[in-house]
Amino acid sequence: DVKVTQSSRYLVKRTGEKVFLECVQDMDHENMFWYRQDPGLGLRLIYFSYDVKMKEKGDIPEGYSVSREKKERFSLILESASTNQTSMYLCASRRRLPYEQYFGPGTRLTVT
Amino acid sequence: DQQVKQNSPSLSVQEGRISILNCDYTNSMFDYFLWYKKYPAEGPTFLISISSIKDKNEDGRFTVFLNKSAKHLSLHIVPSQPGDSAVYFCAASATRSGGSNYKLTFGKGTLLTVNP
């Protein structure tokens, strides 16, 4: 079974703090993704990485950066957290083919 | 511009009956479609997918139908069970679109409630 793990299930941070969200997959998947899920907005893609050290902006990259130094690990960074970044953050991974993405359990981030 | 639309935010059905979840898309480049199920406080779980070369794909109680001319797909769950109660997301991919083929575009989701 594919396993995607995220470093925290719940996180509370203050405005202006630097926040790191870590994601690890154990299935040697090439592609990894970061989404946020908000009520009424569905899942929106923040960034994705199609290979180690490669990254591309998704639909809502503003205020975020990412790092992928190793194949199994993909980090999402909030340089200066703001209250509008309070959300559920979901990491996913997949092989190049097939196209199904496998998701981690999510991190509920609250910025106060 | 919402390229994948799930126009029903919620659906309620009786246990044992059929649940039909609908999804429409606007991007004619989409050629691969997926359904995910999501319980509260968990990540989405892949359910079933369909390629545009097919019009139906079946997996146990779950069947996905694709109508390319109408740019419409639906997920049928028969029979519905209380454990099926969750948010269902439709997603689409343009697999022949070069750099974009990594991406899934998701709908906003439909909350299915199956009543005992």
mmCIF file with all atom_site columns, C-alpha atoms in Angstrom:
data_model
loop_
_atom_site.group_PDB
_atom_site.id
_atom_site.type_symbol
_atom_site.label_atom_id
_atom_site.label_alt_id
_atom_site.label_comp_id
_atom_site.label_asym_id
_atom_site.label_entity_id
_atom_site.label_seq_id
_atom_site.pdbx_PDB_ins_code
_atom_site.Cartn_x
_atom_site.Cartn_y
_atom_site.Cartn_z
_atom_site.occupancy
_atom_site.B_iso_or_equiv
_atom_site.pdbx_formal_charge
_atom_site.auth_seq_id
_atom_site.auth_comp_id
_atom_site.auth_asym_id
_atom_site.auth_atom_id
_atom_site.pdbx_PDB_model_num
ATOM 1   C CA . ASP A 1 1   ? 0.000   0.000  0.000   1.00 0.00 ? 1   ASP A CA 1
ATOM 2   C CA . VAL A 1 2   ? 1.099   3.524  -0.764  1.00 0.00 ? 2   VAL A CA 1
ATOM 3   C CA . LYS A 1 3   ? 1.881   5.502  2.337   1.00 0.00 ? 3   LYS A CA 1
ATOM 4   C CA . VAL A 1 4   ? 2.046   9.266  2.402   1.00 0.00 ? 4   VAL A CA 1
ATOM 5   C CA . THR A 1 5   ? 2.735   10.786 5.791   1.00 0.00 ? 5   THR A CA 1
ATOM 6   C CA . GLN A 1 6   ? 2.623   14.383 6.941   1.00 0.00 ? 6   GLN A CA 1
ATOM 7   C CA . SER A 1 7   ? 4.637   15.662 9.865   1.00 0.00 ? 7   SER A CA 1
ATOM 8   C CA . SER A 1 8   ? 1.744   17.074 11.878  1.00 0.00 ? 8   SER A CA 1
ATOM 9   C CA . ARG A 1 9   ? -2.011  16.527 11.970  1.00 0.00 ? 9   ARG A CA 1
ATOM 10  C CA . TYR A 1 10  ? -2.697  19.814 13.748  1.00 0.00 ? 10  TYR A CA 1
ATOM 11  C CA . LEU A 1 11  ? -0.542  22.919 13.962  1.00 0.00 ? 11  LEU A CA 1
ATOM 12  C CA . VAL A 1 12  ? -1.118  26.343 15.507  1.00 0.00 ? 12  VAL A CA 1
ATOM 13  C CA . LYS A 1 13  ? 1.203   29.181 14.544  1.00 0.00 ? 13  LYS A CA 1
ATOM 14  C CA . ARG A 1 14  ? 1.307   32.925 15.033  1.00 0.00 ? 14  ARG A CA 1
ATOM 15  C CA . THR A 1 15  ? 1.126   35.526 12.292  1.00 0.00 ? 15  THR A CA 1
ATOM 16  C CA . GLY A 1 16  ? 4.573   36.215 10.854  1.00 0.00 ? 16  GLY A CA 1
ATOM 17  C CA . GLU A 1 17  ? 6.088   32.872 11.867  1.00 0.00 ? 17  GLU A CA 1
ATOM 18  C CA . LYS A 1 18  ? 7.922   30.709 9.360   1.00 0.00 ? 18  LYS A CA 1
ATOM 19  C CA . VAL A 1 19  ? 6.117   27.388 9.004   1.00 0.00 ? 19  VAL A CA 1
ATOM 20  C CA . PHE A 1 20  ? 7.412   24.115 7.596   1.00 0.00 ? 20  PHE A CA 1
ATOM 21  C CA . LEU A 1 21  ? 5.054   21.322 6.552   1.00 0.00 ? 21  LEU A CA 1
ATOM 22  C CA . GLU A 1 22  ? 6.770   18.061 5.746   1.00 0.00 ? 22  GLU A CA 1
ATOM 23  C CA . CYS A 1 23  ? 5.526   15.232 3.561   1.00 0.00 ? 23  CYS A CA 1
ATOM 24  C CA . VAL A 1 24  ? 7.134   11.837 3.049   1.00 0.00 ? 24  VAL A CA 1
ATOM 25  C CA . GLN A 1 25  ? 6.102   9.032  0.690   1.00 0.00 ? 25  GLN A CA 1
ATOM 26  C CA . ASP A 1 26  ? 7.502   5.532  0.765   1.00 0.00 ? 26  ASP A CA 1
ATOM 27  C CA . MET A 1 27  ? 6.630   4.284  -2.715  1.00 0.00 ? 27  MET A CA 1
ATOM 28  C CA . ASP A 1 28  ? 9.378   5.850  -4.822  1.00 0.00 ? 28  ASP A CA 1
ATOM 29  C CA . HIS A 1 29  ? 6.894   8.136  -6.557  1.00 0.00 ? 29  HIS A CA 1
ATOM 30  C CA . GLU A 1 30  ? 8.316   10.693 -8.968  1.00 0.00 ? 30  GLU A CA 1
ATOM 31  C CA . ASN A 1 31  ? 5.661   13.360 -8.559  1.00 0.00 ? 31  ASN A CA 1
ATOM 32  C CA . MET A 1 32  ? 4.563   15.116 -5.373  1.00 0.00 ? 32  MET A CA 1
ATOM 33  C CA . PHE A 1 33  ? 1.963   17.804 -4.745  1.00 0.00 ? 33  PHE A CA 1
ATOM 34  C CA . TRP A 1 34  ? 0.769   20.255 -2.131  1.00 0.00 ? 34  TRP A CA 1
ATOM 35  C CA . TYR A 1 35  ? -2.888  21.296 -1.966  1.00 0.00 ? 35  TYR A CA 1
ATOM 36  C CA . ARG A 1 36  ? -4.998  23.284 0.399   1.00 0.00 ? 36  ARG A CA 1
ATOM 37  C CA . GLN A 1 37  ? -8.631  22.497 1.063   1.00 0.00 ? 37  GLN A CA 1
ATOM 38  C CA . ASP A 1 38  ? -11.066 25.175 2.163   1.00 0.00 ? 38  ASP A CA 1
ATOM 39  C CA . PRO A 1 39  ? -14.831 24.917 2.646   1.00 0.00 ? 39  PRO A CA 1
ATOM 40  C CA . GLY A 1 40  ? -16.682 25.596 -0.582  1.00 0.00 ? 40  GLY A CA 1
ATOM 41  C CA . LEU A 1 41  ? -13.465 25.836 -2.599  1.00 0.00 ? 41  LEU A CA 1
ATOM 42  C CA . GLY A 1 42  ? -12.465 22.203 -2.985  1.00 0.00 ? 42  GLY A CA 1
ATOM 43  C CA . LEU A 1 43  ? -8.807  21.263 -3.396  1.00 0.00 ? 43  LEU A CA 1
ATOM 44  C CA . ARG A 1 44  ? -6.514  23.880 -4.867  1.00 0.00 ? 44  ARG A CA 1
ATOM 45  C CA . LEU A 1 45  ? -2.988  23.111 -6.032  1.00 0.00 ? 45  LEU A CA 1
ATOM 46  C CA . ILE A 1 46  ? -0.252  25.190 -4.425  1.00 0.00 ? 46  ILE A CA 1
ATOM 47  C CA . TYR A 1 47  ? 2.934   23.649 -5.852  1.00 0.00 ? 47  TYR A CA 1
ATOM 48  C CA . PHE A 1 48  ? 4.035   20.396 -7.378  1.00 0.00 ? 48  PHE A CA 1
ATOM 49  C CA . SER A 1 49  ? 7.310   18.660 -8.064  1.00 0.00 ? 49  SER A CA 1
ATOM 50  C CA . TYR A 1 50  ? 7.766   16.242 -10.942 1.00 0.00 ? 50  TYR A CA 1
ATOM 51  C CA . ASP A 1 51  ? 11.230  15.181 -9.850  1.00 0.00 ? 51  ASP A CA 1
ATOM 52  C CA . VAL A 1 52  ? 13.925  15.841 -7.261  1.00 0.00 ? 52  VAL A CA 1
ATOM 53  C CA . LYS A 1 53  ? 14.865  19.528 -7.140  1.00 0.00 ? 53  LYS A CA 1
ATOM 54  C CA . MET A 1 54  ? 12.211  20.283 -9.762  1.00 0.00 ? 54  MET A CA 1
ATOM 55  C CA . LYS A 1 55  ? 9.164   22.323 -8.871  1.00 0.00 ? 55  LYS A CA 1
ATOM 56  C CA . GLU A 1 56  ? 6.356   24.170 -10.551 1.00 0.00 ? 56  GLU A CA 1
ATOM 57  C CA . LYS A 1 57  ? 3.785   26.629 -9.336  1.00 0.00 ? 57  LYS A CA 1
ATOM 58  C CA . GLY A 1 58  ? 0.241   25.474 -9.063  1.00 0.00 ? 58  GLY A CA 1
ATOM 59  C CA . ASP A 1 59  ? -2.858  27.630 -9.050  1.00 0.00 ? 59  ASP A CA 1
ATOM 60  C CA . ILE A 1 60  ? -2.281  29.494 -5.750  1.00 0.00 ? 60  ILE A CA 1
ATOM 61  C CA . PRO A 1 61  ? 1.482   29.681 -5.040  1.00 0.00 ? 61  PRO A CA 1
ATOM 62  C CA . GLU A 1 62  ? 1.525   33.164 -3.511  1.00 0.00 ? 62  GLU A CA 1
ATOM 63  C CA . GLY A 1 63  ? 2.887   33.169 0.026   1.00 0.00 ? 63  GLY A CA 1
ATOM 64  C CA . TYR A 1 64  ? 4.327   29.661 -0.274  1.00 0.00 ? 64  TYR A CA 1
ATOM 65  C CA . SER A 1 65  ? 7.564   28.025 -1.354  1.00 0.00 ? 65  SER A CA 1
ATOM 66  C CA . VAL A 1 66  ? 8.625   24.388 -1.576  1.00 0.00 ? 66  VAL A CA 1
ATOM 67  C CA . SER A 1 67  ? 11.692  22.237 -1.356  1.00 0.00 ? 67  SER A CA 1
ATOM 68  C CA . ARG A 1 68  ? 12.414  18.771 -2.715  1.00 0.00 ? 68  ARG A CA 1
ATOM 69  C CA . GLU A 1 69  ? 15.967  17.673 -1.979  1.00 0.00 ? 69  GLU A CA 1
ATOM 70  C CA . LYS A 1 70  ? 15.181  13.961 -1.833  1.00 0.00 ? 70  LYS A CA 1
ATOM 71  C CA . LYS A 1 71  ? 12.745  11.923 -3.865  1.00 0.00 ? 71  LYS A CA 1
ATOM 72  C CA . GLU A 1 72  ? 10.675  10.821 -0.903  1.00 0.00 ? 72  GLU A CA 1
ATOM 73  C CA . ARG A 1 73  ? 10.307  14.210 0.801   1.00 0.00 ? 73  ARG A CA 1
ATOM 74  C CA . PHE A 1 74  ? 8.464   17.356 -0.254  1.00 0.00 ? 74  PHE A CA 1
ATOM 75  C CA . SER A 1 75  ? 8.299   20.355 2.056   1.00 0.00 ? 75  SER A CA 1
ATOM 76  C CA . LEU A 1 76  ? 5.905   23.283 1.973   1.00 0.00 ? 76  LEU A CA 1
ATOM 77  C CA . ILE A 1 77  ? 7.156   26.529 3.502   1.00 0.00 ? 77  ILE A CA 1
ATOM 78  C CA . LEU A 1 78  ? 5.127   29.493 4.624   1.00 0.00 ? 78  LEU A CA 1
ATOM 79  C CA . GLU A 1 79  ? 7.758   32.237 4.836   1.00 0.00 ? 79  GLU A CA 1
ATOM 80  C CA . SER A 1 80  ? 5.596   34.541 6.968   1.00 0.00 ? 80  SER A CA 1
ATOM 81  C CA . ALA A 1 81  ? 2.334   32.946 8.011   1.00 0.00 ? 81  ALA A CA 1
ATOM 82  C CA . SER A 1 82  ? -0.838  34.965 7.706   1.00 0.00 ? 82  SER A CA 1
ATOM 83  C CA . THR A 1 83  ? -4.350  34.327 8.978   1.00 0.00 ? 83  THR A CA 1
ATOM 84  C CA . ASN A 1 84  ? -5.644  33.692 5.447   1.00 0.00 ? 84  ASN A CA 1
ATOM 85  C CA . GLN A 1 85  ? -3.333  30.682 5.302   1.00 0.00 ? 85  GLN A CA 1
ATOM 86  C CA . THR A 1 86  ? -5.399  28.936 7.953   1.00 0.00 ? 86  THR A CA 1
ATOM 87  C CA . SER A 1 87  ? -6.492  25.815 6.103   1.00 0.00 ? 87  SER A CA 1
ATOM 88  C CA . MET A 1 88  ? -6.221  22.050 5.684   1.00 0.00 ? 88  MET A CA 1
ATOM 89  C CA . TYR A 1 89  ? -3.009  21.228 3.805   1.00 0.00 ? 89  TYR A CA 1
ATOM 90  C CA . LEU A 1 90  ? -2.842  17.994 1.852   1.00 0.00 ? 90  LEU A CA 1
ATOM 91  C CA . CYS A 1 91  ? 0.200   16.351 0.332   1.00 0.00 ? 91  CYS A CA 1
ATOM 92  C CA . ALA A 1 92  ? -0.077  13.818 -2.491  1.00 0.00 ? 92  ALA A CA 1
ATOM 93  C CA . SER A 1 93  ? 2.229   11.698 -4.596  1.00 0.00 ? 93  SER A CA 1
ATOM 94  C CA . ARG A 1 94  ? 2.025   9.520  -7.696  1.00 0.00 ? 94  ARG A CA 1
ATOM 95  C CA . ARG A 1 95  ? 4.112   7.713  -10.264 1.00 0.00 ? 95  ARG A CA 1
ATOM 96  C CA . ARG A 1 96  ? 4.293   9.255  -13.726 1.00 0.00 ? 96  ARG A CA 1
ATOM 97  C CA . LEU A 1 97  ? 1.704   6.661  -14.764 1.00 0.00 ? 97  LEU A CA 1
ATOM 98  C CA . PRO A 1 98  ? -1.036  5.894  -13.832 1.00 0.00 ? 98  PRO A CA 1
ATOM 99  C CA . TYR A 1 99  ? -2.447  9.257  -12.983 1.00 0.00 ? 99  TYR A CA 1
ATOM 100 C CA . GLU A 1 100 ? -3.965  8.578  -9.600  1.00 0.00 ? 100 GLU A CA 1
ATOM 101 C CA . GLN A 1 101 ? -2.589  10.683 -6.779  1.00 0.00 ? 101 GLN A CA 1
ATOM 102 C CA . TYR A 1 102 ? -2.359  9.272  -3.268  1.00 0.00 ? 102 TYR A CA 1
ATOM 103 C CA . PHE A 1 103 ? -2.951  11.641 -0.400  1.00 0.00 ? 103 PHE A CA 1
ATOM 104 C CA . GLY A 1 104 ? -1.600  11.982 3.097   1.00 0.00 ? 104 GLY A CA 1
ATOM 105 C CA . PRO A 1 105 ? -3.896  12.519 6.103   1.00 0.00 ? 105 PRO A CA 1
ATOM 106 C CA . GLY A 1 106 ? -3.605  16.308 5.983   1.00 0.00 ? 106 GLY A CA 1
ATOM 107 C CA . THR A 1 107 ? -2.353  19.001 8.345   1.00 0.00 ? 107 THR A CA 1
ATOM 108 C CA . ARG A 1 108 ? -4.898  21.355 9.857   1.00 0.00 ? 108 ARG A CA 1
ATOM 109 C CA . LEU A 1 109 ? -2.981  24.640 10.195  1.00 0.00 ? 109 LEU A CA 1
ATOM 110 C CA . THR A 1 110 ? -4.373  27.504 12.235  1.00 0.00 ? 110 THR A CA 1
ATOM 111 C CA . VAL A 1 111 ? -2.633  30.883 12.081  1.00 0.00 ? 111 VAL A CA 1
ATOM 112 C CA . THR A 1 112 ? -3.619  33.259 14.877  1.00 0.00 ? 112 THR A CA 1
ATOM 113 C CA . ASP B 2 1   ? -12.850 30.016 -14.212 1.00 0.00 ? 1   ASP B CA 1
ATOM 114 C CA . GLN B 2 2   ? -14.016 26.730 -12.756 1.00 0.00 ? 2   GLN B CA 1
ATOM 115 C CA . GLN B 2 3   ? -13.095 23.975 -15.173 1.00 0.00 ? 3   GLN B CA 1
ATOM 116 C CA . VAL B 2 4   ? -14.569 21.130 -13.125 1.00 0.00 ? 4   VAL B CA 1
ATOM 117 C CA . LYS B 2 5   ? -17.966 21.699 -11.588 1.00 0.00 ? 5   LYS B CA 1
ATOM 118 C CA . GLN B 2 6   ? -19.934 19.715 -9.074  1.00 0.00 ? 6   GLN B CA 1
ATOM 119 C CA . ASN B 2 7   ? -23.176 21.625 -8.934  1.00 0.00 ? 7   ASN B CA 1
ATOM 120 C CA . SER B 2 8   ? -24.736 19.753 -6.044  1.00 0.00 ? 8   SER B CA 1
ATOM 121 C CA . PRO B 2 9   ? -23.069 20.634 -2.742  1.00 0.00 ? 9   PRO B CA 1
ATOM 122 C CA . SER B 2 10  ? -24.938 17.829 -0.999  1.00 0.00 ? 10  SER B CA 1
ATOM 123 C CA . LEU B 2 11  ? -26.978 14.698 -1.649  1.00 0.00 ? 11  LEU B CA 1
ATOM 124 C CA . SER B 2 12  ? -28.973 12.551 0.735   1.00 0.00 ? 12  SER B CA 1
ATOM 125 C CA . VAL B 2 13  ? -30.080 8.985  -0.064  1.00 0.00 ? 13  VAL B CA 1
ATOM 126 C CA . GLN B 2 14  ? -31.500 6.003  1.778   1.00 0.00 ? 14  GLN B CA 1
ATOM 127 C CA . GLU B 2 15  ? -29.376 2.965  2.531   1.00 0.00 ? 15  GLU B CA 1
ATOM 128 C CA . GLY B 2 16  ? -29.687 0.383  -0.217  1.00 0.00 ? 16  GLY B CA 1
ATOM 129 C CA . ARG B 2 17  ? -30.692 2.880  -2.883  1.00 0.00 ? 17  ARG B CA 1
ATOM 130 C CA . ILE B 2 18  ? -28.571 4.278  -5.702  1.00 0.00 ? 18  ILE B CA 1
ATOM 131 C CA . SER B 2 19  ? -26.439 7.389  -5.202  1.00 0.00 ? 19  SER B CA 1
ATOM 132 C CA . ILE B 2 20  ? -25.661 9.402  -8.329  1.00 0.00 ? 20  ILE B CA 1
ATOM 133 C CA . LEU B 2 21  ? -23.025 12.104 -8.110  1.00 0.00 ? 21  LEU B CA 1
ATOM 134 C CA . ASN B 2 22  ? -22.556 14.395 -11.069 1.00 0.00 ? 22  ASN B CA 1
ATOM 135 C CA . CYS B 2 23  ? -19.659 16.353 -12.480 1.00 0.00 ? 23  CYS B CA 1
ATOM 136 C CA . ASP B 2 24  ? -19.322 18.654 -15.490 1.00 0.00 ? 24  ASP B CA 1
ATOM 137 C CA . TYR B 2 25  ? -16.172 19.966 -17.113 1.00 0.00 ? 25  TYR B CA 1
ATOM 138 C CA . THR B 2 26  ? -15.429 22.700 -19.584 1.00 0.00 ? 26  THR B CA 1
ATOM 139 C CA . ASN B 2 27  ? -11.862 22.020 -20.733 1.00 0.00 ? 27  ASN B CA 1
ATOM 140 C CA . SER B 2 28  ? -11.960 19.891 -23.878 1.00 0.00 ? 28  SER B CA 1
ATOM 141 C CA . MET B 2 29  ? -8.325  18.871 -23.254 1.00 0.00 ? 29  MET B CA 1
ATOM 142 C CA . PHE B 2 30  ? -9.331  16.801 -20.220 1.00 0.00 ? 30  PHE B CA 1
ATOM 143 C CA . ASP B 2 31  ? -9.084  13.126 -21.085 1.00 0.00 ? 31  ASP B CA 1
ATOM 144 C CA . TYR B 2 32  ? -8.724  11.353 -17.758 1.00 0.00 ? 32  TYR B CA 1
ATOM 145 C CA . PHE B 2 33  ? -11.163 11.599 -14.886 1.00 0.00 ? 33  PHE B CA 1
ATOM 146 C CA . LEU B 2 34  ? -11.067 10.420 -11.296 1.00 0.00 ? 34  LEU B CA 1
ATOM 147 C CA . TRP B 2 35  ? -13.301 10.264 -8.271  1.00 0.00 ? 35  TRP B CA 1
ATOM 148 C CA . TYR B 2 36  ? -12.049 10.627 -4.728  1.00 0.00 ? 36  TYR B CA 1
ATOM 149 C CA . LYS B 2 37  ? -13.811 10.122 -1.407  1.00 0.00 ? 37  LYS B CA 1
ATOM 150 C CA . LYS B 2 38  ? -12.912 12.161 1.647   1.00 0.00 ? 38  LYS B CA 1
ATOM 151 C CA . TYR B 2 39  ? -13.893 11.648 5.274   1.00 0.00 ? 39  TYR B CA 1
ATOM 152 C CA . PRO B 2 40  ? -13.510 14.549 7.740   1.00 0.00 ? 40  PRO B CA 1
ATOM 153 C CA . ALA B 2 41  ? -9.959  15.028 9.059   1.00 0.00 ? 41  ALA B CA 1
ATOM 154 C CA . GLU B 2 42  ? -8.551  12.525 6.538   1.00 0.00 ? 42  GLU B CA 1
ATOM 155 C CA . GLY B 2 43  ? -6.920  12.848 3.139   1.00 0.00 ? 43  GLY B CA 1
ATOM 156 C CA . PRO B 2 44  ? -8.907  12.016 -0.016  1.00 0.00 ? 44  PRO B CA 1
ATOM 157 C CA . THR B 2 45  ? -8.913  8.372  -1.076  1.00 0.00 ? 45  THR B CA 1
ATOM 158 C CA . PHE B 2 46  ? -8.851  7.378  -4.742  1.00 0.00 ? 46  PHE B CA 1
ATOM 159 C CA . LEU B 2 47  ? -12.020 5.528  -5.773  1.00 0.00 ? 47  LEU B CA 1
ATOM 160 C CA . ILE B 2 48  ? -12.209 4.992  -9.491  1.00 0.00 ? 48  ILE B CA 1
ATOM 161 C CA . SER B 2 49  ? -11.045 6.543  -12.745 1.00 0.00 ? 49  SER B CA 1
ATOM 162 C CA . ILE B 2 50  ? -11.958 6.563  -16.413 1.00 0.00 ? 50  ILE B CA 1
ATOM 163 C CA . SER B 2 51  ? -10.105 7.407  -19.571 1.00 0.00 ? 51  SER B CA 1
ATOM 164 C CA . SER B 2 52  ? -11.810 9.290  -22.368 1.00 0.00 ? 52  SER B CA 1
ATOM 165 C CA . ILE B 2 53  ? -11.464 6.269  -24.645 1.00 0.00 ? 53  ILE B CA 1
ATOM 166 C CA . LYS B 2 54  ? -14.114 4.583  -22.496 1.00 0.00 ? 54  LYS B CA 1
ATOM 167 C CA . ASP B 2 55  ? -17.620 5.557  -21.532 1.00 0.00 ? 55  ASP B CA 1
ATOM 168 C CA . LYS B 2 56  ? -17.973 3.338  -18.485 1.00 0.00 ? 56  LYS B CA 1
ATOM 169 C CA . ASN B 2 57  ? -15.787 1.837  -15.807 1.00 0.00 ? 57  ASN B CA 1
ATOM 170 C CA . GLU B 2 58  ? -16.965 -0.383 -13.006 1.00 0.00 ? 58  GLU B CA 1
ATOM 171 C CA . ASP B 2 59  ? -15.399 -1.449 -9.715  1.00 0.00 ? 59  ASP B CA 1
ATOM 172 C CA . GLY B 2 60  ? -17.648 -3.302 -7.326  1.00 0.00 ? 60  GLY B CA 1
ATOM 173 C CA . ARG B 2 61  ? -20.439 -1.024 -6.149  1.00 0.00 ? 61  ARG B CA 1
ATOM 174 C CA . PHE B 2 62  ? -18.937 1.964  -7.963  1.00 0.00 ? 62  PHE B CA 1
ATOM 175 C CA . THR B 2 63  ? -19.475 2.791  -11.644 1.00 0.00 ? 63  THR B CA 1
ATOM 176 C CA . VAL B 2 64  ? -18.326 5.894  -13.446 1.00 0.00 ? 64  VAL B CA 1
ATOM 177 C CA . PHE B 2 65  ? -19.993 6.995  -16.676 1.00 0.00 ? 65  PHE B CA 1
ATOM 178 C CA . LEU B 2 66  ? -18.476 9.470  -19.100 1.00 0.00 ? 66  LEU B CA 1
ATOM 179 C CA . ASN B 2 67  ? -20.407 11.414 -21.733 1.00 0.00 ? 67  ASN B CA 1
ATOM 180 C CA . LYS B 2 68  ? -17.764 13.235 -23.740 1.00 0.00 ? 68  LYS B CA 1
ATOM 181 C CA . SER B 2 69  ? -20.130 15.112 -26.006 1.00 0.00 ? 69  SER B CA 1
ATOM 182 C CA . ALA B 2 70  ? -21.904 16.580 -22.963 1.00 0.00 ? 70  ALA B CA 1
ATOM 183 C CA . LYS B 2 71  ? -18.641 16.970 -21.007 1.00 0.00 ? 71  LYS B CA 1
ATOM 184 C CA . HIS B 2 72  ? -20.330 15.187 -18.148 1.00 0.00 ? 72  HIS B CA 1
ATOM 185 C CA . LEU B 2 73  ? -19.449 12.337 -15.864 1.00 0.00 ? 73  LEU B CA 1
ATOM 186 C CA . SER B 2 74  ? -21.270 10.653 -13.061 1.00 0.00 ? 74  SER B CA 1
ATOM 187 C CA . LEU B 2 75  ? -20.474 8.275  -10.229 1.00 0.00 ? 75  LEU B CA 1
ATOM 188 C CA . HIS B 2 76  ? -23.078 5.658  -9.340  1.00 0.00 ? 76  HIS B CA 1
ATOM 189 C CA . ILE B 2 77  ? -22.944 3.842  -6.021  1.00 0.00 ? 77  ILE B CA 1
ATOM 190 C CA . VAL B 2 78  ? -25.197 0.798  -5.781  1.00 0.00 ? 78  VAL B CA 1
ATOM 191 C CA . PRO B 2 79  ? -26.281 -0.134 -3.196  1.00 0.00 ? 79  PRO B CA 1
ATOM 192 C CA . SER B 2 80  ? -25.453 2.852  -1.008  1.00 0.00 ? 80  SER B CA 1
ATOM 193 C CA . GLN B 2 81  ? -24.248 2.144  2.509   1.00 0.00 ? 81  GLN B CA 1
ATOM 194 C CA . PRO B 2 82  ? -23.978 4.434  5.561   1.00 0.00 ? 82  PRO B CA 1
ATOM 195 C CA . GLY B 2 83  ? -20.180 4.085  5.390   1.00 0.00 ? 83  GLY B CA 1
ATOM 196 C CA . ASP B 2 84  ? -20.307 5.773  1.983   1.00 0.00 ? 84  ASP B CA 1
ATOM 197 C CA . SER B 2 85  ? -21.233 9.045  3.702   1.00 0.00 ? 85  SER B CA 1
ATOM 198 C CA . ALA B 2 86  ? -18.372 11.392 2.803   1.00 0.00 ? 86  ALA B CA 1
ATOM 199 C CA . VAL B 2 87  ? -17.425 14.239 0.492   1.00 0.00 ? 87  VAL B CA 1
ATOM 200 C CA . TYR B 2 88  ? -16.856 13.083 -3.095  1.00 0.00 ? 88  TYR B CA 1
ATOM 201 C CA . PHE B 2 89  ? -14.519 14.997 -5.376  1.00 0.00 ? 89  PHE B CA 1
ATOM 202 C CA . CYS B 2 90  ? -14.421 14.755 -9.118  1.00 0.00 ? 90  CYS B CA 1
ATOM 203 C CA . ALA B 2 91  ? -11.031 15.474 -10.734 1.00 0.00 ? 91  ALA B CA 1
ATOM 204 C CA . ALA B 2 92  ? -9.761  15.768 -14.288 1.00 0.00 ? 92  ALA B CA 1
ATOM 205 C CA . SER B 2 93  ? -6.433  15.712 -16.059 1.00 0.00 ? 93  SER B CA 1
ATOM 206 C CA . ALA B 2 94  ? -5.215  16.675 -19.518 1.00 0.00 ? 94  ALA B CA 1
ATOM 207 C CA . THR B 2 95  ? -2.718  13.853 -19.967 1.00 0.00 ? 95  THR B CA 1
ATOM 208 C CA . ARG B 2 96  ? -1.447  14.920 -23.372 1.00 0.00 ? 96  ARG B CA 1
ATOM 209 C CA . SER B 2 97  ? -0.882  18.551 -22.430 1.00 0.00 ? 97  SER B CA 1
ATOM 210 C CA . GLY B 2 98  ? 2.853   18.482 -21.906 1.00 0.00 ? 98  GLY B CA 1
ATOM 211 C CA . GLY B 2 99  ? 3.784   20.094 -18.610 1.00 0.00 ? 99  GLY B CA 1
ATOM 212 C CA . SER B 2 100 ? 0.204   20.233 -17.421 1.00 0.00 ? 100 SER B CA 1
ATOM 213 C CA . ASN B 2 101 ? -0.258  16.489 -17.477 1.00 0.00 ? 101 ASN B CA 1
ATOM 214 C CA . TYR B 2 102 ? 0.882   16.204 -13.886 1.00 0.00 ? 102 TYR B CA 1
ATOM 215 C CA . LYS B 2 103 ? -1.987  18.256 -12.607 1.00 0.00 ? 103 LYS B CA 1
ATOM 216 C CA . LEU B 2 104 ? -5.405  17.264 -11.434 1.00 0.00 ? 104 LEU B CA 1
ATOM 217 C CA . THR B 2 105 ? -8.144  19.863 -11.439 1.00 0.00 ? 105 THR B CA 1
ATOM 218 C CA . PHE B 2 106 ? -10.685 19.184 -8.713  1.00 0.00 ? 106 PHE B CA 1
ATOM 219 C CA . GLY B 2 107 ? -14.331 20.094 -8.344  1.00 0.00 ? 107 GLY B CA 1
ATOM 220 C CA . LYS B 2 108 ? -15.564 21.596 -5.085  1.00 0.00 ? 108 LYS B CA 1
ATOM 221 C CA . GLY B 2 109 ? -17.038 18.341 -3.857  1.00 0.00 ? 109 GLY B CA 1
ATOM 222 C CA . THR B 2 110 ? -20.450 16.871 -3.026  1.00 0.00 ? 110 THR B CA 1
ATOM 223 C CA . LEU B 2 111 ? -21.323 15.784 0.495   1.00 0.00 ? 111 LEU B CA 1
ATOM 224 C CA . LEU B 2 112 ? -23.124 12.438 0.320   1.00 0.00 ? 112 LEU B CA 1
ATOM 225 C CA . THR B 2 113 ? -25.184 11.353 3.305   1.00 0.00 ? 113 THR B CA 1
ATOM 226 C CA . VAL B 2 114 ? -26.536 7.812  3.320   1.00 0.00 ? 114 VAL B CA 1
ATOM 227 C CA . ASN B 2 115 ? -29.290 7.411  5.881   1.00 0.00 ? 115 ASN B CA 1
ATOM 228 C CA . PRO B 2 116 ? -29.849 4.029  7.580   1.00 0.00 ? 116 PRO B CA 1
#
